[in-house]
Short mmCIF file of C-alpha atoms in Angstrom, two decimals:
data_model
loop_
_atom_site.label_atom_id
_atom_site.label_comp_id
_atom_site.label_asym_id
_atom_site.label_seq_id
_atom_site.Cartn_x
_atom_site.Cartn_y
_atom_site.Cartn_z
CA UNK A 54 -27.34 68.67 148.85
CA UNK A 55 -25.25 69.92 145.96
CA UNK A 56 -27.59 68.22 143.47
CA UNK A 57 -30.57 70.07 144.95
CA UNK A 58 -28.77 73.41 144.64
CA UNK A 59 -27.81 72.67 141.03
CA UNK A 60 -31.40 71.68 140.24
CA UNK A 61 -32.66 74.98 141.70
CA UNK A 62 -30.24 76.91 139.47
CA UNK A 63 -31.32 74.94 136.38
CA UNK A 64 -34.97 75.50 137.36
CA UNK A 65 -34.36 79.23 137.67
CA UNK A 66 -32.69 79.25 134.24
CA UNK A 67 -35.69 77.50 132.67
CA UNK A 68 -38.04 79.95 134.38
CA UNK A 69 -35.98 82.83 132.99
CA UNK A 70 -36.43 81.34 129.51
CA UNK A 71 -40.17 81.09 130.16
CA UNK A 72 -40.30 84.71 131.28
CA UNK A 73 -38.40 85.90 128.20
CA UNK A 74 -40.60 83.95 125.78
CA UNK A 75 -43.77 85.18 127.46
CA UNK A 76 -42.47 88.75 127.00
CA UNK A 77 -41.76 88.02 123.30
CA UNK A 78 -37.97 88.14 123.59
CA UNK A 79 -35.24 85.69 122.62
CA UNK A 80 -35.24 82.50 124.67
CA UNK A 81 -31.56 82.51 125.62
CA UNK A 82 -29.76 79.76 127.51
CA UNK A 83 -30.21 78.26 130.96
CA UNK A 84 -26.79 79.54 131.95
CA UNK A 85 -27.97 83.13 131.36
CA UNK A 86 -29.41 83.02 134.88
CA UNK A 87 -25.92 83.23 136.42
CA UNK A 88 -24.01 84.90 133.57
CA UNK A 89 -25.11 88.54 133.41
CA UNK A 90 -24.03 92.01 134.42
CA UNK A 91 -24.51 92.02 138.19
CA UNK A 92 -24.35 95.83 138.39
CA UNK A 93 -27.53 96.23 136.28
CA UNK A 94 -30.50 96.51 138.65
CA UNK A 95 -32.99 95.66 135.90
CA UNK A 96 -31.23 92.38 135.11
CA UNK A 97 -31.07 91.47 138.80
CA UNK A 98 -34.81 92.19 139.17
CA UNK A 99 -35.57 90.04 136.12
CA UNK A 100 -33.57 87.13 137.60
CA UNK A 101 -35.32 87.51 140.94
CA UNK A 102 -38.73 87.52 139.23
CA UNK A 103 -37.78 84.41 137.26
CA UNK A 104 -36.51 82.66 140.39
CA UNK A 105 -39.79 83.25 142.23
CA UNK A 106 -42.05 82.39 139.28
CA UNK A 107 -43.05 78.75 140.04
CA UNK A 108 -42.79 77.92 143.76
CA UNK A 109 -41.81 74.38 144.66
CA UNK A 110 -44.91 73.46 146.66
CA UNK A 111 -47.53 74.74 144.20
CA UNK A 112 -48.97 72.92 141.21
CA UNK A 113 -48.02 74.06 137.71
CA UNK A 114 -50.95 74.13 135.30
CA UNK A 115 -50.14 73.48 131.64
CA UNK A 116 -52.60 75.94 130.14
CA UNK A 117 -50.50 78.05 127.77
CA UNK A 118 -51.42 78.60 124.12
CA UNK A 119 -47.83 78.24 122.93
CA UNK A 120 -46.51 74.69 123.14
CA UNK A 121 -43.00 75.96 123.85
CA UNK A 122 -44.19 77.53 127.11
CA UNK A 123 -45.96 74.30 128.10
CA UNK A 124 -42.74 72.39 127.36
CA UNK A 125 -40.81 74.68 129.72
CA UNK A 126 -43.49 74.21 132.39
CA UNK A 127 -43.18 70.42 132.00
CA UNK A 128 -39.44 70.72 132.51
CA UNK A 129 -39.98 72.69 135.71
CA UNK A 130 -42.48 70.06 136.91
CA UNK A 131 -39.92 67.30 136.31
CA UNK A 132 -37.31 69.24 138.25
CA UNK A 133 -39.78 69.72 141.12
CA UNK A 134 -40.42 65.97 141.25
CA UNK A 135 -36.69 65.27 141.22
CA UNK A 136 -36.12 67.74 144.07
CA UNK A 137 -38.93 66.07 146.07
CA UNK A 138 -37.31 62.66 145.58
CA UNK A 139 -33.88 63.96 146.57
CA UNK A 140 -35.31 65.59 149.71
CA UNK A 141 -37.03 62.33 150.67
CA UNK A 142 -33.79 60.42 150.15
CA UNK A 143 -31.92 62.99 152.23
CA UNK A 144 -34.40 62.58 155.10
CA UNK A 145 -34.23 58.77 154.89
CA UNK A 146 -30.42 58.87 154.90
CA UNK A 147 -30.51 61.15 157.93
CA UNK A 148 -32.80 58.79 159.82
CA UNK A 149 -30.69 55.74 158.99
CA UNK A 150 -27.45 57.49 159.87
CA UNK A 151 -28.91 58.32 163.29
CA UNK A 152 -29.70 54.65 163.88
CA UNK A 153 -26.23 53.55 162.79
CA UNK A 154 -24.30 55.96 165.00
CA UNK A 155 -26.45 55.60 168.15
#
């Protein structure tokens, strides 16, 4: 469970980088998603927009002109696949633990 939460935070950090590059600003770091001034409403809105940018259950199309943006989208796709695999493993472990303890 903790791995899934960490992957969501990393995914949000990558999406924040994508958002900054698409707005022609400095890329920044992945950790910028959690390290900011929490009292600034504009920064909080930017983080929220970045967090909601690429939903987990929708396909991500690699159609950007800049290769750097496509690279960030590929990273988000890989994280989505990893989260899917972890969720499947979590469900399988839950089913097997039910059979063991019954």
